[in-house]
Short mmCIF file of C-alpha atoms and ligand atoms in Angstrom, two decimals:
data_model
loop_
_atom_site.label_atom_id
_atom_site.label_comp_id
_atom_site.label_asym_id
_atom_site.label_seq_id
_atom_site.Cartn_x
_atom_site.Cartn_y
_atom_site.Cartn_z
CA MET A 1 -30.47 19.17 36.52
CA ILE A 2 -32.35 16.95 38.96
CA ILE A 3 -30.69 18.69 41.91
CA ALA A 4 -31.87 22.04 40.59
CA ILE A 5 -35.43 20.76 40.42
CA VAL A 6 -35.26 19.38 43.95
CA THR A 7 -33.98 22.70 45.24
CA LEU A 8 -36.68 24.66 43.45
CA GLY A 9 -39.32 22.31 44.81
CA THR A 10 -38.02 22.74 48.33
CA ALA A 11 -38.91 26.38 48.69
CA LYS A 12 -42.38 25.84 47.28
CA ALA A 13 -43.30 22.84 49.40
CA PHE A 14 -42.15 24.53 52.58
CA ALA A 15 -44.01 27.73 51.91
CA GLN A 16 -47.17 25.84 52.91
CA PRO A 17 -47.81 23.93 56.13
CA LEU A 18 -48.83 20.31 55.76
CA ASN A 19 -52.39 19.75 54.65
CA ILE A 20 -53.55 16.28 55.59
CA THR A 21 -57.01 15.80 57.06
CA PRO A 22 -57.63 13.80 59.16
CA LEU A 23 -54.48 14.89 60.88
CA PRO A 24 -52.08 11.94 61.20
CA LYS A 25 -51.00 10.56 64.55
CA GLN A 26 -47.40 11.67 64.15
CA VAL A 27 -45.57 13.79 61.57
CA GLU A 28 -41.85 14.50 61.62
CA MET A 29 -40.53 17.02 59.14
CA ARG A 30 -36.90 16.67 58.07
CA ALA A 31 -34.37 18.94 59.71
CA GLU A 32 -33.08 19.80 56.22
CA PRO A 33 -36.15 20.77 54.19
CA ALA A 34 -36.36 18.93 50.87
CA THR A 35 -38.88 17.43 48.51
CA PHE A 36 -39.48 14.28 46.55
CA ARG A 37 -40.57 14.93 43.01
CA LEU A 38 -42.56 12.20 41.31
CA PRO A 39 -40.53 11.34 38.18
CA SER A 40 -42.39 11.20 34.87
CA LYS A 41 -41.41 7.53 34.80
CA TYR A 42 -41.29 6.05 38.27
CA THR A 43 -40.90 2.58 39.71
CA ILE A 44 -42.63 0.80 42.56
CA ALA A 45 -41.13 -2.25 44.25
CA THR A 46 -42.61 -4.45 46.93
CA GLN A 47 -41.08 -6.33 49.85
CA GLY A 48 -42.73 -9.00 51.97
CA SER A 49 -45.80 -11.01 51.12
CA MET A 50 -48.06 -8.55 49.38
CA ASP A 51 -51.59 -9.93 49.04
CA SER A 52 -53.61 -9.67 45.83
CA ARG A 53 -55.85 -6.98 47.30
CA THR A 54 -52.85 -4.72 48.00
CA MET A 55 -51.52 -5.32 44.50
CA GLU A 56 -54.89 -4.37 42.96
CA ASP A 57 -54.85 -1.14 44.98
CA VAL A 58 -51.30 -0.36 43.90
CA LYS A 59 -52.21 -0.89 40.23
CA ARG A 60 -55.23 1.38 40.62
CA PHE A 61 -53.00 3.99 42.28
CA MET A 62 -50.64 3.88 39.29
CA GLU A 63 -53.52 4.18 36.79
CA GLN A 64 -54.96 7.17 38.64
CA MET A 65 -51.55 8.84 38.98
CA GLN A 66 -51.03 8.45 35.26
CA LEU A 67 -54.41 9.99 34.52
CA SER A 68 -53.87 12.86 36.98
CA THR A 69 -50.19 13.66 36.48
CA GLY A 70 -49.06 11.90 33.32
CA CYS A 71 -46.38 10.14 35.42
CA ARG A 72 -46.10 6.49 34.49
CA GLY A 73 -45.48 3.90 37.20
CA LYS A 74 -43.97 0.47 36.68
CA LEU A 75 -43.60 -2.42 39.09
CA LYS A 76 -40.10 -3.80 39.47
CA ASP A 77 -38.12 -6.18 41.65
CA GLY A 78 -35.47 -5.16 44.18
CA ALA A 79 -35.37 -2.26 46.58
CA LYS A 80 -33.87 0.24 44.13
CA CYS A 81 -36.98 2.14 43.11
CA ASP A 82 -38.86 5.38 43.59
CA ILE A 83 -41.60 4.03 45.84
CA LEU A 84 -40.87 1.04 48.05
CA LEU A 85 -43.79 -0.78 49.65
CA THR A 86 -43.00 -3.08 52.56
CA VAL A 87 -45.33 -5.42 54.40
CA ASP A 88 -44.53 -5.26 58.11
CA PRO A 89 -46.87 -7.33 60.29
CA SER A 90 -45.98 -5.27 63.36
CA PHE A 91 -48.22 -2.41 62.14
CA GLU A 92 -51.78 -1.86 63.35
CA GLU A 93 -54.68 -3.00 61.14
CA GLU A 94 -55.10 0.28 59.21
CA GLY A 95 -51.80 1.85 60.20
CA TYR A 96 -48.82 2.78 58.06
CA GLN A 97 -45.55 4.65 58.00
CA LEU A 98 -44.81 6.92 55.07
CA LYS A 99 -41.26 8.13 54.79
CA VAL A 100 -40.58 10.68 52.07
CA GLU A 101 -36.92 11.28 51.19
CA PRO A 102 -35.54 13.25 48.24
CA ARG A 103 -34.90 10.12 46.17
CA GLN A 104 -37.33 7.58 47.55
CA VAL A 105 -40.68 7.16 49.23
CA THR A 106 -41.01 4.16 51.51
CA LEU A 107 -44.32 2.93 52.82
CA ARG A 108 -44.66 0.26 55.51
CA PHE A 109 -47.92 -1.37 56.56
CA ALA A 110 -49.41 -4.68 57.65
CA THR A 111 -52.61 -4.81 55.58
CA ALA A 112 -54.08 -3.67 52.27
CA ALA A 113 -55.99 -0.97 54.19
CA GLY A 114 -52.76 0.33 55.72
CA CYS A 115 -51.16 0.51 52.27
CA TYR A 116 -54.22 2.28 50.88
CA TYR A 117 -54.25 4.91 53.64
CA GLY A 118 -50.52 5.49 53.24
CA LEU A 119 -51.01 6.11 49.51
CA GLN A 120 -53.97 8.37 50.33
CA SER A 121 -51.71 10.47 52.57
CA LEU A 122 -49.09 10.62 49.84
CA ARG A 123 -51.67 11.85 47.33
CA LYS A 124 -53.18 14.26 49.84
CA MET A 125 -49.95 16.28 49.65
CA MET A 126 -50.57 16.83 45.92
CA PRO A 127 -53.11 19.06 44.13
CA GLY A 128 -56.83 18.30 44.53
CA HIS A 129 -57.28 16.68 41.12
CA VAL A 130 -54.57 14.12 42.03
CA VAL A 131 -56.22 13.37 45.36
CA LEU A 132 -59.47 12.74 43.51
CA GLY A 133 -57.85 10.75 40.66
CA LYS A 134 -59.05 13.24 38.04
CA PRO A 135 -57.17 14.33 34.91
CA GLY A 136 -54.87 17.34 35.27
CA PRO A 137 -51.76 19.05 33.87
CA LYS A 138 -49.29 16.49 32.61
CA LYS A 139 -45.95 18.28 32.81
CA ALA A 140 -46.39 19.95 36.18
CA ASP A 141 -44.08 19.51 39.18
CA TYR A 142 -45.71 16.92 41.41
CA SER A 143 -43.53 17.34 44.50
CA ILE A 144 -44.20 16.50 48.10
CA PRO A 145 -42.27 17.52 51.22
CA CYS A 146 -39.79 15.13 52.80
CA LEU A 147 -41.17 13.89 56.12
CA THR A 148 -42.12 10.80 58.07
CA ILE A 149 -45.75 10.10 58.90
CA THR A 150 -46.48 7.35 61.41
CA ASP A 151 -50.18 6.86 61.49
CA ALA A 152 -53.14 4.72 62.55
CA PRO A 153 -56.76 5.61 63.24
CA ARG A 154 -58.24 6.23 66.67
CA PHE A 155 -61.33 4.15 65.77
CA GLY A 156 -61.95 1.23 63.42
CA TYR A 157 -65.42 2.55 62.50
CA ARG A 158 -65.51 5.95 60.77
CA GLY A 159 -68.90 6.21 59.17
CA PHE A 160 -71.33 8.30 57.20
CA MET A 161 -75.04 7.52 56.98
CA LEU A 162 -77.22 8.74 54.14
CA ASP A 163 -81.01 8.50 54.08
CA VAL A 164 -82.09 7.81 50.50
CA SER A 165 -85.72 7.14 51.36
CA ARG A 166 -87.04 10.61 52.12
CA HIS A 167 -85.35 11.75 48.96
CA PHE A 168 -83.58 9.56 46.48
CA PHE A 169 -80.00 10.07 45.36
CA PRO A 170 -78.93 8.34 42.13
CA VAL A 171 -75.89 6.08 41.83
CA ASP A 172 -73.63 8.93 40.66
CA ASP A 173 -74.50 11.01 43.73
CA ILE A 174 -73.66 8.07 45.98
CA LYS A 175 -70.31 7.65 44.23
CA HIS A 176 -69.59 11.36 44.70
CA VAL A 177 -70.19 10.87 48.44
CA LEU A 178 -67.98 7.74 48.53
CA ASP A 179 -65.20 9.64 46.76
CA ILE A 180 -65.06 12.33 49.41
CA MET A 181 -65.34 9.82 52.25
CA ALA A 182 -62.29 8.02 50.85
CA VAL A 183 -60.27 11.24 50.69
CA TYR A 184 -60.87 11.67 54.43
CA LYS A 185 -60.22 8.00 55.29
CA MET A 186 -63.79 7.17 56.28
CA ASN A 187 -64.54 3.47 56.00
CA ARG A 188 -68.23 2.73 56.58
CA PHE A 189 -71.15 3.89 54.44
CA HIS A 190 -74.39 3.26 56.30
CA TRP A 191 -77.10 3.30 53.66
CA HIS A 192 -80.57 4.03 55.06
CA LEU A 193 -82.54 2.40 52.27
CA THR A 194 -86.13 2.25 53.50
CA ASP A 195 -88.54 4.41 55.43
CA ASP A 196 -92.13 5.66 55.42
CA GLN A 197 -91.42 7.77 52.31
CA GLY A 198 -89.94 5.11 50.06
CA TRP A 199 -88.50 1.61 49.73
CA ARG A 200 -85.36 2.08 47.65
CA ILE A 201 -83.80 -1.35 47.17
CA GLU A 202 -84.86 -4.15 44.88
CA ILE A 203 -85.82 -7.33 46.76
CA LYS A 204 -86.44 -10.11 44.22
CA LYS A 205 -88.76 -12.11 46.46
CA TYR A 206 -91.06 -9.13 47.08
CA PRO A 207 -91.21 -7.11 43.83
CA LYS A 208 -94.03 -4.87 45.05
CA LEU A 209 -91.64 -3.30 47.55
CA THR A 210 -90.20 -1.32 44.69
CA GLU A 211 -93.11 -1.47 42.20
CA ILE A 212 -95.36 0.20 44.79
CA GLY A 213 -93.08 1.19 47.67
CA SER A 214 -90.65 3.31 45.66
CA VAL A 215 -93.31 5.71 44.32
CA SER A 216 -95.27 8.31 46.26
CA GLU A 217 -98.07 10.24 44.61
CA ASP A 218 -96.13 13.48 45.15
CA MET A 219 -93.25 14.53 47.43
CA LEU A 220 -92.53 17.51 49.63
CA MET A 221 -89.17 18.86 48.49
CA ASN A 222 -86.72 21.41 49.86
CA ASP A 223 -83.31 22.66 48.79
CA GLU A 224 -81.04 25.66 49.19
CA THR A 225 -82.80 27.68 46.52
CA ARG A 226 -86.45 27.12 47.43
CA THR A 227 -88.10 26.35 50.75
CA LYS A 228 -90.60 23.47 50.75
CA TYR A 229 -92.19 22.93 47.39
CA TRP A 230 -94.15 20.07 45.92
CA TYR A 231 -92.58 17.89 43.29
CA GLY A 232 -95.94 18.14 41.51
CA LYS A 233 -96.04 14.62 40.06
CA PRO A 234 -95.46 11.07 41.24
CA TYR A 235 -92.06 10.83 42.94
CA GLY A 236 -90.55 7.62 41.61
CA PRO A 237 -90.15 4.83 40.87
CA PHE A 238 -86.80 5.64 42.50
CA PHE A 239 -84.78 2.70 43.77
CA TYR A 240 -81.49 0.84 43.36
CA THR A 241 -81.58 -2.38 41.38
CA GLN A 242 -79.46 -5.25 42.62
CA GLU A 243 -77.17 -4.44 39.70
CA ASP A 244 -76.78 -0.87 41.03
CA VAL A 245 -76.02 -2.30 44.45
CA ARG A 246 -73.25 -4.52 43.08
CA ASP A 247 -71.79 -1.52 41.27
CA ILE A 248 -71.80 0.63 44.42
CA VAL A 249 -70.48 -2.17 46.64
CA GLN A 250 -67.55 -2.62 44.24
CA TYR A 251 -66.94 1.14 43.99
CA ALA A 252 -66.92 1.44 47.77
CA ALA A 253 -64.68 -1.61 48.22
CA GLU A 254 -62.07 -0.05 45.91
CA ARG A 255 -61.98 2.80 48.42
CA HIS A 256 -61.84 0.51 51.48
CA ILE A 257 -65.40 1.43 52.43
CA GLU A 258 -67.75 -1.26 53.72
CA ILE A 259 -71.44 -0.69 53.12
CA ILE A 260 -73.87 -1.24 55.97
CA PRO A 261 -77.32 -1.46 54.38
CA GLU A 262 -80.25 -0.53 56.61
CA VAL A 263 -83.85 -1.63 56.22
CA ASP A 264 -85.74 0.10 59.00
CA MET A 265 -88.05 -2.30 60.91
CA PRO A 266 -90.50 -2.80 62.57
CA GLY A 267 -91.42 0.93 62.43
CA HIS A 268 -90.78 3.47 59.67
CA MET A 269 -92.33 0.94 57.29
CA MET A 270 -95.18 2.73 55.48
CA ALA A 271 -93.63 2.15 52.06
CA ALA A 272 -93.40 -1.60 52.72
CA ILE A 273 -96.88 -1.71 54.23
CA ALA A 274 -98.31 0.18 51.25
CA ALA A 275 -96.91 -2.61 49.08
CA TYR A 276 -97.87 -5.49 51.40
CA PRO A 277 -100.73 -4.37 53.70
CA GLU A 278 -101.15 -8.00 54.79
CA PHE A 279 -98.05 -7.58 56.98
CA SER A 280 -99.50 -4.61 58.87
CA CYS A 281 -101.56 -4.73 62.05
CA HIS A 282 -104.66 -3.74 60.02
CA PRO A 283 -104.52 -5.77 56.79
CA ASP A 284 -107.98 -4.55 55.75
CA ARG A 285 -106.81 -0.95 55.43
CA THR A 286 -105.22 0.61 52.37
CA TYR A 287 -101.99 2.48 52.83
CA LYS A 288 -100.01 4.96 50.79
CA VAL A 289 -96.32 5.65 50.58
CA TRP A 290 -95.85 8.91 52.44
CA LYS A 291 -95.31 12.10 50.52
CA GLU A 292 -95.03 14.36 53.57
CA ASN A 293 -91.77 15.25 55.24
CA PRO A 294 -91.03 14.85 58.09
CA GLY A 295 -93.24 12.43 60.02
CA LEU A 296 -93.43 9.12 61.76
CA SER A 297 -96.14 6.55 61.07
CA VAL A 298 -97.94 4.54 63.74
CA ASP A 299 -98.58 1.77 61.21
CA ILE A 300 -95.90 -0.82 61.86
CA LEU A 301 -95.08 -4.44 61.05
CA ASN A 302 -97.30 -7.00 62.74
CA VAL A 303 -94.77 -9.19 64.55
CA SER A 304 -97.53 -11.57 65.66
CA ASN A 305 -98.09 -12.59 62.04
CA PRO A 306 -95.60 -15.36 61.19
CA LYS A 307 -95.81 -14.39 57.51
CA ALA A 308 -94.83 -10.81 58.33
CA VAL A 309 -91.86 -12.01 60.33
CA GLN A 310 -90.90 -14.40 57.54
CA PHE A 311 -91.11 -11.46 55.12
CA ALA A 312 -88.64 -9.55 57.30
CA ARG A 313 -86.37 -12.61 57.46
CA ASP A 314 -86.48 -12.97 53.68
CA VAL A 315 -85.56 -9.31 53.19
CA VAL A 316 -82.63 -9.63 55.59
CA GLU A 317 -81.61 -12.83 53.79
CA GLU A 318 -81.47 -11.01 50.42
CA LEU A 319 -79.56 -8.12 51.97
CA CYS A 320 -77.00 -10.56 53.36
CA GLN A 321 -76.60 -12.06 49.89
CA MET A 322 -76.25 -8.66 48.22
CA PHE A 323 -73.83 -7.01 50.63
CA PRO A 324 -70.49 -8.71 51.33
CA GLY A 325 -69.64 -6.56 54.38
CA PRO A 326 -69.56 -7.91 57.94
CA GLU A 327 -72.72 -6.14 59.15
CA ILE A 328 -76.22 -5.10 58.25
CA HIS A 329 -78.59 -2.69 60.05
CA ILE A 330 -82.16 -3.45 61.06
CA GLY A 331 -83.20 0.05 62.15
CA GLY A 332 -85.30 -0.28 65.29
CA ASP A 333 -85.63 3.46 65.99
CA GLU A 334 -88.76 5.46 66.77
CA CYS A 335 -91.25 2.61 66.77
CA PRO A 336 -94.64 3.47 68.30
CA ILE A 337 -96.23 0.23 69.55
CA MET A 338 -99.86 1.28 70.15
CA GLN A 339 -101.04 -1.10 67.46
CA TRP A 340 -99.34 -4.04 69.19
CA GLU A 341 -100.81 -3.01 72.53
CA ASN A 342 -104.27 -3.00 70.95
CA SER A 343 -103.89 -6.29 69.12
CA ASP A 344 -105.20 -9.57 70.56
CA ALA A 345 -102.69 -11.53 68.49
CA CYS A 346 -99.78 -9.47 69.87
CA LYS A 347 -101.13 -9.92 73.42
CA ALA A 348 -101.28 -13.68 72.87
CA MET A 349 -97.75 -13.73 71.49
CA LYS A 350 -96.43 -11.71 74.40
CA GLU A 351 -97.98 -14.21 76.81
CA GLN A 352 -96.81 -17.21 74.87
CA LEU A 353 -93.22 -15.93 74.87
CA ALA A 354 -93.60 -14.86 78.53
CA LEU A 355 -92.43 -11.34 77.69
CA PRO A 356 -92.80 -8.67 80.37
CA THR A 357 -93.77 -5.83 78.00
CA PHE A 358 -95.05 -5.19 74.49
CA ARG A 359 -91.79 -3.42 73.75
CA ALA A 360 -90.02 -6.71 74.36
CA LEU A 361 -91.74 -7.99 71.20
CA GLN A 362 -89.46 -5.60 69.33
CA SER A 363 -86.42 -6.97 71.19
CA TRP A 364 -87.52 -10.49 70.26
CA PHE A 365 -87.94 -9.42 66.61
CA ILE A 366 -84.45 -7.91 66.51
CA GLY A 367 -83.07 -11.14 67.97
CA GLU A 368 -84.79 -13.09 65.17
CA MET A 369 -83.25 -10.84 62.49
CA ALA A 370 -79.85 -11.19 64.16
CA LYS A 371 -80.15 -14.98 63.72
CA VAL A 372 -80.62 -14.57 59.95
CA ALA A 373 -77.60 -12.27 59.75
CA ALA A 374 -75.55 -14.65 61.93
CA ALA A 375 -76.35 -17.54 59.57
CA HIS A 376 -74.45 -15.50 56.95
CA GLY A 377 -71.62 -14.80 59.39
CA LYS A 378 -72.77 -11.20 59.78
CA GLY A 379 -73.41 -8.95 62.74
CA LEU A 380 -76.43 -6.72 63.22
CA PHE A 381 -76.68 -3.03 64.01
CA ALA A 382 -79.73 -1.37 65.56
CA TRP A 383 -80.52 2.18 66.66
CA ASN A 384 -80.30 2.81 70.39
CA GLU A 385 -84.05 2.71 71.10
CA SER A 386 -83.70 -1.03 70.80
CA ILE A 387 -82.13 -0.92 74.27
CA THR A 388 -83.26 2.43 75.66
CA SER A 389 -87.01 2.41 74.93
CA GLU A 390 -88.91 1.72 78.11
CA GLY A 391 -89.67 -1.98 78.42
CA SER A 392 -87.05 -3.16 75.95
CA ASP A 393 -85.39 -6.45 76.76
CA LEU A 394 -81.63 -6.53 76.38
CA ALA A 395 -81.27 -10.30 76.55
CA PRO A 396 -81.89 -11.17 72.86
CA LEU A 397 -79.60 -8.33 71.78
CA GLN A 398 -76.85 -9.42 74.16
CA GLN A 399 -77.17 -13.01 72.99
CA ALA A 400 -76.73 -11.88 69.39
CA GLY A 401 -74.10 -9.22 70.14
CA VAL A 402 -76.19 -6.54 68.39
CA LYS A 403 -74.21 -3.34 67.90
CA ILE A 404 -75.83 -0.14 69.05
CA MET A 405 -75.90 3.06 67.08
CA CYS A 406 -76.28 5.80 69.65
CA TRP A 407 -78.10 8.95 68.52
CA VAL A 408 -80.78 10.09 70.97
CA GLY A 409 -79.41 10.61 74.47
CA ALA A 410 -76.37 9.20 72.72
CA GLN A 411 -74.02 9.21 75.69
CA ALA A 412 -76.52 7.65 78.10
CA ALA A 413 -77.34 5.06 75.45
CA ALA A 414 -73.67 4.25 74.92
CA ARG A 415 -73.14 3.87 78.66
CA LYS A 416 -76.06 1.49 78.84
CA ALA A 417 -74.88 -0.48 75.80
CA THR A 418 -71.24 -0.73 76.83
CA SER A 419 -72.05 -1.53 80.47
CA HIS A 420 -73.99 -4.52 79.10
CA GLY A 421 -71.10 -5.58 76.89
CA LEU A 422 -72.54 -4.17 73.65
CA THR A 423 -70.50 -2.28 71.07
CA SER A 424 -71.46 1.35 70.45
CA ILE A 425 -71.09 3.76 67.58
CA ILE A 426 -71.53 7.41 68.52
CA THR A 427 -73.68 9.57 66.25
CA PRO A 428 -75.45 12.15 68.43
CA ILE A 429 -78.40 14.14 67.11
CA GLY A 430 -77.04 17.67 67.02
CA PRO A 431 -73.30 17.63 66.52
CA TYR A 432 -73.13 14.56 64.25
CA TYR A 433 -76.51 14.95 62.49
CA ILE A 434 -74.98 16.92 59.69
CA ASN A 435 -78.24 17.41 57.80
CA ARG A 436 -79.08 20.03 60.43
CA LYS A 437 -78.72 23.73 59.84
CA GLN A 438 -75.07 24.67 60.27
CA TRP A 439 -75.40 28.39 60.89
CA ASN A 440 -77.85 30.61 62.68
CA SER A 441 -78.63 33.45 60.31
CA GLU A 442 -81.66 34.69 58.43
CA ASP A 443 -80.35 33.91 55.00
CA GLU A 444 -79.53 30.28 55.80
CA PRO A 445 -81.71 27.87 53.79
CA PHE A 446 -84.33 25.87 55.65
CA ALA A 447 -83.07 22.71 57.37
CA ALA A 448 -83.66 20.80 60.59
CA GLY A 449 -82.57 22.43 63.85
CA PRO A 450 -82.14 26.03 64.96
CA GLY A 451 -78.75 26.53 63.32
CA ASN A 452 -76.43 25.89 66.24
CA ASP A 453 -74.86 22.66 64.94
CA SER A 454 -71.92 24.50 63.47
CA LEU A 455 -68.61 23.10 62.24
CA SER A 456 -67.03 24.08 65.55
CA VAL A 457 -69.71 22.22 67.56
CA THR A 458 -69.28 19.13 65.40
CA TYR A 459 -65.50 19.31 65.63
CA ASN A 460 -65.34 19.88 69.39
CA TYR A 461 -67.69 17.05 70.35
CA GLU A 462 -65.79 14.31 72.21
CA PRO A 463 -67.36 10.89 71.57
CA VAL A 464 -65.92 8.94 74.50
CA PRO A 465 -66.59 10.00 78.11
CA GLU A 466 -63.43 11.03 79.88
CA THR A 467 -64.51 9.78 83.31
CA ASP A 468 -66.82 7.27 84.94
CA ILE A 469 -66.49 4.43 82.49
CA THR A 470 -64.49 1.28 82.98
CA PRO A 471 -61.68 0.35 80.57
CA GLN A 472 -63.88 -2.56 79.45
CA MET A 473 -66.67 -0.11 78.56
CA ALA A 474 -64.23 2.29 76.88
CA SER A 475 -63.01 -0.53 74.64
CA LEU A 476 -66.57 -0.95 73.30
CA TYR A 477 -66.77 2.61 71.92
CA LYS A 478 -65.84 1.47 68.44
CA GLY A 479 -66.30 4.58 66.41
CA VAL A 480 -68.15 7.61 65.18
CA GLN A 481 -70.59 8.35 62.43
CA ALA A 482 -71.93 11.43 60.71
CA THR A 483 -75.62 10.92 59.99
CA PHE A 484 -77.63 12.63 57.27
CA TRP A 485 -81.44 12.56 57.09
CA THR A 486 -82.98 13.93 53.94
CA GLU A 487 -86.50 15.04 54.90
CA PHE A 488 -85.55 18.60 53.91
CA VAL A 489 -82.80 17.80 51.45
CA ALA A 490 -83.90 16.87 47.95
CA THR A 491 -80.83 17.61 45.82
CA ARG A 492 -77.16 16.65 45.63
CA SER A 493 -76.12 20.26 45.84
CA TYR A 494 -77.99 20.86 49.11
CA LEU A 495 -76.83 17.52 50.51
CA GLU A 496 -73.22 18.53 49.95
CA TYR A 497 -73.74 22.06 51.25
CA LEU A 498 -74.83 20.66 54.63
CA MET A 499 -72.56 17.61 54.65
CA LEU A 500 -69.37 19.56 53.93
CA PRO A 501 -67.31 20.57 55.74
CA ARG A 502 -68.86 18.92 58.82
CA LEU A 503 -68.11 15.45 57.41
CA LEU A 504 -64.41 16.33 57.64
CA ALA A 505 -64.82 17.12 61.34
CA VAL A 506 -66.32 13.68 62.02
CA ALA A 507 -63.61 12.07 59.88
CA GLU A 508 -61.00 13.74 62.10
CA ALA A 509 -62.85 12.61 65.27
CA GLY A 510 -62.67 9.07 63.89
CA TRP A 511 -59.00 9.12 62.97
CA THR A 512 -56.92 11.67 64.88
CA PRO A 513 -55.81 11.15 68.50
CA LYS A 514 -57.96 13.49 70.59
CA GLU A 515 -54.95 15.27 72.12
CA LYS A 516 -53.79 16.25 68.61
CA LYS A 517 -57.05 17.84 67.57
CA ASN A 518 -56.98 21.59 67.08
CA PHE A 519 -59.90 23.50 65.61
CA PRO A 520 -58.03 26.53 64.16
CA ASP A 521 -55.57 24.20 62.42
CA PHE A 522 -58.47 22.07 61.14
CA VAL A 523 -60.13 25.19 59.73
CA ARG A 524 -56.86 26.13 58.04
CA ARG A 525 -56.71 22.69 56.40
CA PHE A 526 -60.35 22.93 55.33
CA ASN A 527 -59.60 26.29 53.71
CA ALA A 528 -56.68 24.69 51.87
CA ASP A 529 -59.01 21.87 50.77
CA ARG A 530 -61.32 24.25 48.95
CA GLU A 531 -59.11 23.66 45.94
CA LEU A 532 -59.82 19.91 46.20
CA LEU A 533 -63.55 20.34 46.87
CA ASP A 534 -63.84 22.72 43.92
CA ALA A 535 -61.88 20.33 41.67
CA GLY A 536 -64.35 17.60 42.64
CA GLY A 537 -67.40 19.77 41.97
CA TYR A 538 -68.55 19.66 45.61
CA ASN A 539 -70.82 22.24 47.17
CA TYR A 540 -69.97 23.10 50.79
CA GLY A 541 -70.84 25.52 53.56
CA LYS A 542 -68.72 28.68 53.39
CA HIS A 543 -69.16 29.82 57.00
CA TYR A 544 -65.57 29.08 58.01
CA ILE A 545 -63.93 30.27 54.82
CA TYR A 546 -61.30 32.92 55.50
CA LYS A 547 -62.32 36.35 54.27
C1 ACM B 601 -83.10 8.46 64.01
O1 ACM B 601 -82.64 9.62 63.94
N1 ACM B 601 -84.40 8.25 63.98
C2 ACM B 601 -82.22 7.31 64.12
#
């Protein structure tokens, strides 16, 4: 009886080519095609010293498999089992080997992350509802092809940034994003929490940040059904409580995603300054949270005011307490410094610190924030203007080992960063700014850009220069990130329409060896993943869907 089922499964599984995105490093199909069918009662055994984190993940895997397939897993001792998990310290940090044979699946890995990604690959060969851990048919044939996958990511940092300031996305929307990131083995969620249009995170020491800073008197909206319309009433209060943050941090951690929270300073701070005008360069003025999109305010933090700097330190301190991950982000992009140049107090500070330029005040400020993060054992990220703006001073950033997120002139910025020993993450405006219009046609909804940042452009972008960098510099290109600004994106549906499928292209850039990448095959896998995206209720761009 069992043999008959295996044989039946064989033909079906081999009718379709493998559908795992990001494409693994190495896949060997068996010479004799066959399948493994998940039994309705299956056993999992472990070998080697499995840590508690791995065991939690394995239990969650069994719970989700039961919900999705009705198949019940049980842990047992000894190697005679359906799924054998083996700790093997010789594997890379996030690497694994998944061997599927007709009667047993074996998974080898060194770390909890390796085990998790191996199980993700196993699930990715099943229907979409199983991949997503959603309920589905209970008596179906959950078979996967026999093969051996030997896998590890190209980069340790595979990120997605979401701006929740320009428009706010509730906890459930964030979880929906984290779910799809996990399917595609992305491991960093960079959360852009503050900007001119809204302060979106509760800071206990400064309650007005959210009482005042999370509400604008109106808001310019945009989505795929209507171009630019006014909300027509106060937008907010919209922010995440510290309770929400804990919930999201936990949800992300279960998916092996670290959160990198960003508070953008010392520019892009209108929402904070509206709440605490005393920290601006003109404390006598009144300020409003911005309702216009896009835009960039000249009103910035007054770094010559010790109370303003202490405010920034206190905010970073609370972030470090709230977020357990190894890094936080201080922003540092697009900061016009006219107000510093026209301020006697800033002039005096520049002289006192013997700084060559006013811009170096920003470098000093970033160095101060890095000290707060370091006191919590954390590193600091900043946008590339922190080293590429004219007059910036690299010394405080080098001292603190600040990591550079390269977006504008991304490659030149990364060269500068890595030639000075600083780590870079590549997220170029254009190919990796996946809030931009993805297709150049009349009926495309309004978004940033002319419409030439298509899936193919995103996919074919190579993040690391192929010549003219030293091996030492090359080793500092630590990863890639898809970045999503929401000036023109006010709804979950429109967010997903622009984000998908380009997020998958960046996920593959982050994971798959560059010599294995192949756009037509990627498009084929994306087409196969429509079933998954539909099962998860995701909206996505249809431009590369086969007719
Ligand atoms: C940015 O796009 N301003 C980082």
